[in-house]
Amino acid sequence: MPLPRPRRTALALAAGLLIAPLAAHAESAAPAIEVYKSPSCGCCVVWADYMRDNGFAVTETDTEDLYGMKALAGIPDDAASCHTAVVDGYVIEGHVPAEDVRRLLEEKPQAVGLSVPGMPPSSPGMDVPGYEGAPFETLLVQRDGSTSVYARH
């Protein structure tokens, strides 16, 4: 009997977090990033396109169980956003700028990943008119659930 869709998606996320570091050793010009999103969220699609435009090989997976996935991936509620992605074993939560993801992949900190909590109107993929240049922060999410500022934009 097949697993229900949300459970399969959560298992796929867990498998991605475990297997991605092994796959990262293969030579590739574009880092592979898997984006888990709601099928009805337009800004998630815009962010995925932004990441493609910035040299990432993006795969999108629709799911109805994003909150379960966030919890499984180690994203605390106060760091949550609208979509969750995985790249090279790191979780990328929300509208994180491509340059922050590249820096994370270069530095390889011992952490869960990065988050731009909520949906800041000036973050990549949001681009709300009138908010150009409005400040927002990218957070580094630690394995114990704590966060620290990783970048200011």
Backbone as a ProteinNet text record, in pm:
[ID]
protein_1_A
[PRIMARY]
MPLPRPRRTALALAAGLLIAPLAAHAESAAPAIEVYKSPSCGCCVVWADYMRDNGFAVTETDTEDLYGMKALAGIPDDAASCHTAVVDGYVIEGHVPAEDVRRLLEEKPQAVGLSVPGMPPSSPGMDVPGYEGAPFETLLVQRDGSTSVYARH
[TERTIARY]
85.3	0	89.6	68.8	153.8	128.3	232.9	220.5	134.2	62.7	-10	88	42.5	127.2	210.9	152.5	236.6	349	323	425.8	537.6	499.5	601.5	688.6	627.9	704.1	799.1	753.7	840.3	956.4	927.9	1035.5	1133.6	1082.3	1171.2	1262.6	1208.4	1290.3	1398.1	1360.4	1457.9	1565.6	1525.4	1623.1	1715.8	1661.6	1742.6	1845.5	1806.8	1900.3	2012.6	1984	2086.3	2172.8	2112.3	2182.8	2250.9	2195.4	2248.7	2397.2	2448.5	2592.4	2677.3	2629.6	2705.1	2703.3	2587	2573.7	2650.7	2673.9	2741.3	2885.5	2942.8	3080.4	3093.1	2980.7	2983.8	3005.1	3086	3113.8	2989	2950.1	2833.8	2853.5	2817.8	2831.4	2727.6	2609.7	2501.1	2462.8	2467.7	2423.1	2274.9	2242.7	2104.4	2030.2	1912.6	1830.1	1687.3	1632.5	1495.2	1407.4	1303.2	1212.8	1079.8	1042.4	914.1	820.9	705.1	616.8	471.6	383.2	240.7	209.5	118.5	85.9	20.7	-28.5	-98.8	-15	110.9	192.6	270.8	235	301.2	439.4	460.4	591.9	698.4	659.4	755	808.3	720.1	759.9	854	823.3	908.2	1046.4	1054	1183.9	1259.8	1191.6	1257.3	1314.6	1239.5	1289.1	1409.9	1404	1516.6	1642	1626.5	1741.7	1795.3	1706.4	1751.1	1831.7	1778	1845.8	1982.7	2003	2129.6	2216.1	2191.6	2283	2255.6	2140.5	2107.1	2020.4	2038	1953.5	1836.9	1721.3	1606.7	1505.2	1460.9	1349.4	1242.6	1118.3	1008.2	918.8	880.8	790.4	677.2	554.8	437.5	403.8	364.9	324.3	220	136.9	37.4	84.3	199.9	247.7	376	375.7	497.3	536.4	440.2	475.7	537.7	488.6	550	692.2	713.1	846.5	942	893.8	978.6	1023.6	929.7	962.7	1064	1040.9	1131.9	1271.7	1277.8	1406.2	1477.7	1411.6	1476.2	1457.9	1356	1328	1232.7	1276	1187	1073.8	961.2	843.8	875	958	986	1081.5	1131.6	1216.5	1146.1	1019.3	946.6	906.8	888.1	842.6	750.7	735.6	636.5	687.3	815.5	866	995.2	1027.4	1145.8	1224.1	1352.7	1436.8	1553.7	1614.3	1731	1838.6	1960.3	2075.2	2197.4	2261.9	2384.8	2369.6	2252.7	2230.2	2186.4	2177.5	2132.1	1987.2	1914.9	1778.6	1783.5	1709	1697.6	1550.2	1519.2	1381.2	1344.2	1248.1	1196.6	1279.7	1265.4	1318.5	1463.8	1550.6	1693.1	1761.6	1840.7	1914.4	2015.7	2033.9	2126.2	2267.9	2311.8	2449.2	2468	2363.2	2373.6	2384.7	2310.9	2318.7	2457.9	2510.4	2646.9	2749.9	2737.3	2829.3	2818.4	2696	2674.3	2745.8	2731.4	2793.2	2945.9	3000.1	3145.5	3197.9	3127.7	3174	3145.3	3036.6	2996.4	2992.5	2916	2907.3	2829.7	2854.6	2777.9	2645	2545.1	2416.1	2307.4	2183.1	2069.2	2065.8	2080.3	2076.6	2044.8	1979.5	1948.5	1798.3	1756.8	1616	1601.3	1503.1	1451.7	1308.4	1288.3	1156.6	1048.3	928.2	815.3	832.8	785	793.1	823.9	947.9	982.1	954.1	888.4	845.7	958.1	1080.8	1192.8	1284.1	1249.8	1334.9	1313.9	1412	1401.1	1274.5	1201.8	1077.2	955	974.1	861.4	852.8	958.4	969.3	840.7	789.6	666.3	696.9	626.1	650.4	637.6	729.2	730.7	818.4	863.7	947.2	1089.5	1125.6	1260	1362.3	1457.4	1562.9	1524.8	1400.7	1362.9	1450.3	1502.1	1595.4	1528.6	1605.5	1565.6	1693.2	1679.4	1794.5	1780.3	1892.5	1901.6	1959.4	1896.6	1940.8	2009.5	2109.6	2171.1	2099.1	2042	1967.3	2060.8	2081.7	2168.6	2091.4	2162.7	2099.5	2016.3	2045.6	1965.9	1843	1819.6	1704.8	1732.6	1847.5	1880.6	1917.7	1911.5	1944.7	2037.5	2110.2	2192.3	2186.7	2214.5	2211.9	2329.9	2300.9	2401	2433.8	2331.2	2351.1	2240.4	2274.9	2176	2164.8	2042.8	2018.9	1934.4
-117.8	0	123.8	218.3	338.1	428.7	503.7	600.2	717.4	782.6	904.6	1009.4	1096.5	1197	1280.3	1339.3	1420.4	1339.1	1214.1	1131.8	1101.4	1073.2	1047.9	1171.3	1289	1412.2	1435.6	1413.1	1429.3	1330.2	1207.7	1109.8	1150.2	1210.1	1257.9	1367.5	1458.9	1565.4	1503.8	1409.2	1345.8	1275.2	1205	1136.8	1238.6	1352.3	1456.2	1512.9	1528.5	1581.9	1483.9	1353.2	1252.9	1222.5	1221.1	1179.7	1296.7	1416.5	1531.5	1555.9	1542.9	1566.5	1469.2	1346.4	1250.4	1289	1331.4	1370.6	1498.3	1580.3	1708.1	1690.3	1573.2	1551.3	1528.5	1498.3	1484.2	1622.7	1627.7	1756	1804.9	1927.4	1985.9	2135.9	2193.8	2337.3	2413	2353.7	2421	2340.9	2404.6	2333.2	2295.4	2171.8	2124.6	2165.7	2224	2265.8	2216.5	2148.9	2096.5	2189.5	2245.3	2339.1	2269.6	2263.8	2207.8	2325.1	2325.4	2441	2398.2	2490.2	2470.1	2482.9	2401.4	2412.3	2546	2619.1	2744.6	2869.8	2854.7	2970.2	3024.3	3141.8	3203.4	3256.2	3312.2	3369.5	3261	3138.8	3027.8	2996.6	3002.3	2979	3090.3	3214.7	3327.8	3311.1	3267.9	3246.1	3133	3024.4	2913.9	2963.2	3045.5	3101.6	3193.1	3272	3358.4	3273.6	3160.8	3074.8	3014.5	2975.4	2926.7	3034.7	3156.2	3268.3	3296.6	3250.4	3271	3145.6	3054.1	2942.6	2814.9	2801.7	2679.5	2589.4	2458.7	2360.8	2331.1	2387.5	2384.6	2279	2201.3	2109	2152	2158.9	2199.8	2080.6	2066.7	1961.4	2024.4	2001.7	2051.6	1958.4	2016.9	1938.4	2015.2	1941.9	2002.5	1999.2	1939.6	1920.8	1999.1	2127.1	2207.1	2220.5	2235.9	2255.1	2129.4	2014.1	1889.2	1876.3	1919.4	1913.5	2008.4	2128.3	2226.7	2172.2	2112.7	2055.2	1941.7	1854.9	1743.6	1793.9	1903.8	1958.5	2038.9	2071.2	2145.6	2295.9	2341	2484.3	2523.2	2610.5	2653.2	2740.5	2741.4	2816.1	2962.5	3025.7	3168.2	3196.4	3091.8	3108.2	3061.1	3022.6	2964.8	3069.7	3021.6	3103.5	3018.3	3055.6	2989.4	2864.5	2849.3	2729.3	2684.3	2557.4	2496.8	2430	2454.3	2395	2321.6	2233.3	2158.6	2168.5	2205	2210	2158.7	2057.3	2002.7	1970.5	1919.6	1881.6	1994.8	2116.1	2231.4	2264.4	2313.7	2360.1	2509.8	2550.7	2691.9	2726.8	2808.3	2839.8	2979.1	2985.1	3113.1	3179.7	3310.1	3390.6	3432.9	3335.4	3358.7	3401.6	3508.6	3551.1	3445.4	3436.4	3338.5	3355.5	3481.5	3501.6	3445	3444.1	3385.3	3233	3173.1	3027.9	2990.2	3066.2	3038.9	3048.7	3150.8	3167.6	3048.8	3004.6	2888.1	2765.6	2743.9	2627.6	2636.5	2757.1	2774.7	2755.1	2813.7	2809.6	2676.9	2610.3	2480.9	2478.4	2569.3	2567.6	2444.9	2409.1	2302.1	2361.7	2353.7	2417.5	2347.3	2376.7	2325.6	2394.4	2527.1	2600.5	2746.7	2806.6	2949.2	2971.9	3087.6	3125.6	3275.6	3314.1	3450.3	3434.5	3456.6	3433.2	3522.1	3468.6	3543.9	3562.6	3672.9	3701.5	3849.7	3892.7	4034.7	4084.2	4197.2	4243.5	4278.6	4298.3	4330.5	4211.2	4094.2	3976.5	3915.7	3838.2	3778.6	3693.8	3719.7	3646.6	3719	3815.6	3895.1	4023.4	4104.4	4223.1	4306.2	4341	4419.6	4565.1	4622.3	4762.1	4855.5	4950.1	5045.2	5001.1	4875.1	4823.7	4793.6	4834.9	4810.6	4861.9	4778.2	4818.4	4814.4	4774.8	4763.3	4655.7	4683.1	4588.7	4458.6	4351.2	4221.4	4145.3	4038.9	3960.3	3814.8	3753.7	3609.1	3553.5	3450.7	3389.3	3255.9	3225.6	3094	3015	2901.6	2817.8	2707.1	2704.4	2604.1	2475.1	2369.8	2239.1	2236.2	2324.8	2329.7	2420.3	2473.1	2559.8	2706.6	2741.2	2883.7	2943.5	3075.8	3144.8	3262.4	3303.1	3423.5	3489.6	3618.7	3690.6	3645.6	3601.9	3555.8	3665.4	3741.8	3851.2	3953.7	4078.9	4188.6	4242.6	4264.6	4315.4	4440.5
0	0	0	-94.4	-98.1	21.1	58.7	167.1	122.7	214.8	178.7	127.2	38.7	-27.2	70.2	178.4	268.6	332.4	367.6	430.2	329.9	203.7	101.2	81.8	81.5	61.5	178	300.1	417.1	411.7	368.9	355.6	246.3	137.9	31.7	84	165.6	224.4	312.8	397.6	486	405.1	300	215.9	148.9	105.9	43.8	138.8	264.6	363.5	391.8	381.3	408.2	287.2	169.5	49.1	-21.9	-12.4	-85.8	-62	62.9	80.4	-0.5	-19.8	-99.6	-246	-294.9	-435	-465	-365.2	-385.8	-432	-408.6	-449.9	-600	-665.6	-810.7	-871.9	-975.3	-1039.4	-1112	-1084.7	-1149.2	-1155.8	-1269.7	-1286.3	-1205.5	-1188.3	-1117.5	-993.6	-875.4	-755.4	-768.3	-733.8	-740.5	-614.2	-632.6	-519.6	-542	-442.8	-446.9	-364.2	-427	-361.4	-333.4	-205.4	-163.3	-136	-202.4	-196	-206.1	-169.7	-187.9	-337	-389.5	-531.7	-568.7	-470.1	-499.5	-472	-435.6	-397.9	-517.7	-561.5	-676.2	-646.4	-525.8	-496.6	-485	-451.2	-444.7	-584.3	-682.9	-821.5	-868.1	-830.4	-868	-805.6	-678	-613.2	-683.1	-718.4	-789.6	-922.4	-994.6	-1120	-1096.2	-988.8	-951	-925.7	-856.7	-829.7	-959.2	-1050.2	-1181.7	-1253.7	-1251.7	-1317.7	-1256.2	-1131.9	-1061.6	-1060	-1155	-1175.9	-1099.6	-1035.9	-963.9	-1050.9	-1036.2	-1104	-1009.9	-1038.9	-947.3	-989.3	-892.2	-908.5	-809	-853.7	-766.8	-736.5	-609.2	-565.4	-486.8	-531.7	-460.1	-345.1	-232.2	-116.2	-36.8	33.2	121.9	267.4	294	431.5	457.7	425.2	444.5	590.9	679.5	820.2	879.5	840.3	884.6	833.3	709.1	649.9	720.6	752.8	821.1	956.6	1029.2	1159.8	1144	1046.8	1021.4	984.6	909.9	865.1	972.5	1084.7	1191.9	1184.1	1112.1	1103.1	1215.8	1308.6	1416	1360.9	1430.6	1385.1	1356.4	1439.8	1419.9	1303	1238.8	1121.4	993.6	1005.2	892.4	789	667.5	555.8	469.4	343.2	259	187.4	165.2	99.5	167.6	147	206.3	94.4	90	-13.6	50.8	-25.7	20.1	-87.2	-44.6	-133.4	-57.6	-110.8	-52.9	96.6	134.9	273.4	364.4	313.8	391.5	356.9	456	435.8	406.8	305.5	269	285.1	383.3	418.3	369.3	278.5	233.5	126	117.3	6.9	30.6	46	72	-58.2	-54.9	-174.6	-219.9	-350.4	-408.7	-355.3	-334.3	-286	-145.3	-64.6	69.1	59.9	-33.6	-52.8	-103.1	-196	-245.2	-132.2	-50.1	63.2	159.1	186.6	273.3	215.9	86	22	21.6	20	27.2	169.4	266.9	405.7	474.5	436.1	492.4	645.8	707.3	853.6	903.5	1027.1	1090.6	1133.9	1048.3	1074.7	994.2	1027.7	951.4	815.8	816.3	690.9	711.7	611.8	612.6	607.7	661.9	657.8	641.7	561.5	561.7	612.8	743.4	803.7	743.1	740.9	687.2	537.9	489.2	346.1	327	356.9	343.1	201	188.2	55.9	-39.8	9.3	-80.1	-105.9	-52.6	-70.6	-209.7	-258.5	-392.3	-405.3	-511.6	-534.9	-484.4	-397.6	-348.9	-431.5	-426.8	-512.3	-516	-398.9	-388.9	-423.1	-522	-559.1	-438	-431.6	-321.9	-205.2	-205.4	-97.1	-143.1	-263.7	-313.6	-211.8	-178	-85.7	61.2	94	235.5	300.7	419.6	482	527.6	517.6	573.9	606.1	685	727.8	686.1	657	639.4	768.7	821.3	946.2	920.1	1001.1	1003	1111.3	1073.7	1168.3	1217.1	1348.3	1409.6	1436.1	1461.2	1485.7	1612.9	1707.7	1830.9	1816.2	1695.7	1670.3	1690	1743	1760.2	1624.7	1617.5	1493	1522.7	1420.1	1426.9	1289.8	1286.7	1159.8	1074.6	953	857.1	755.9	719.1	623.8	641.8	616.6	618.2	476.2	435.2	299.3	306.6
[MASK]
+++++++++++++++++++++++++++++++++++++++++++++++++++++++++++++++++++++++++++++++++++++++++++++++++++++++++++++++++++++++++++++++++++++++++++++++++++++++++

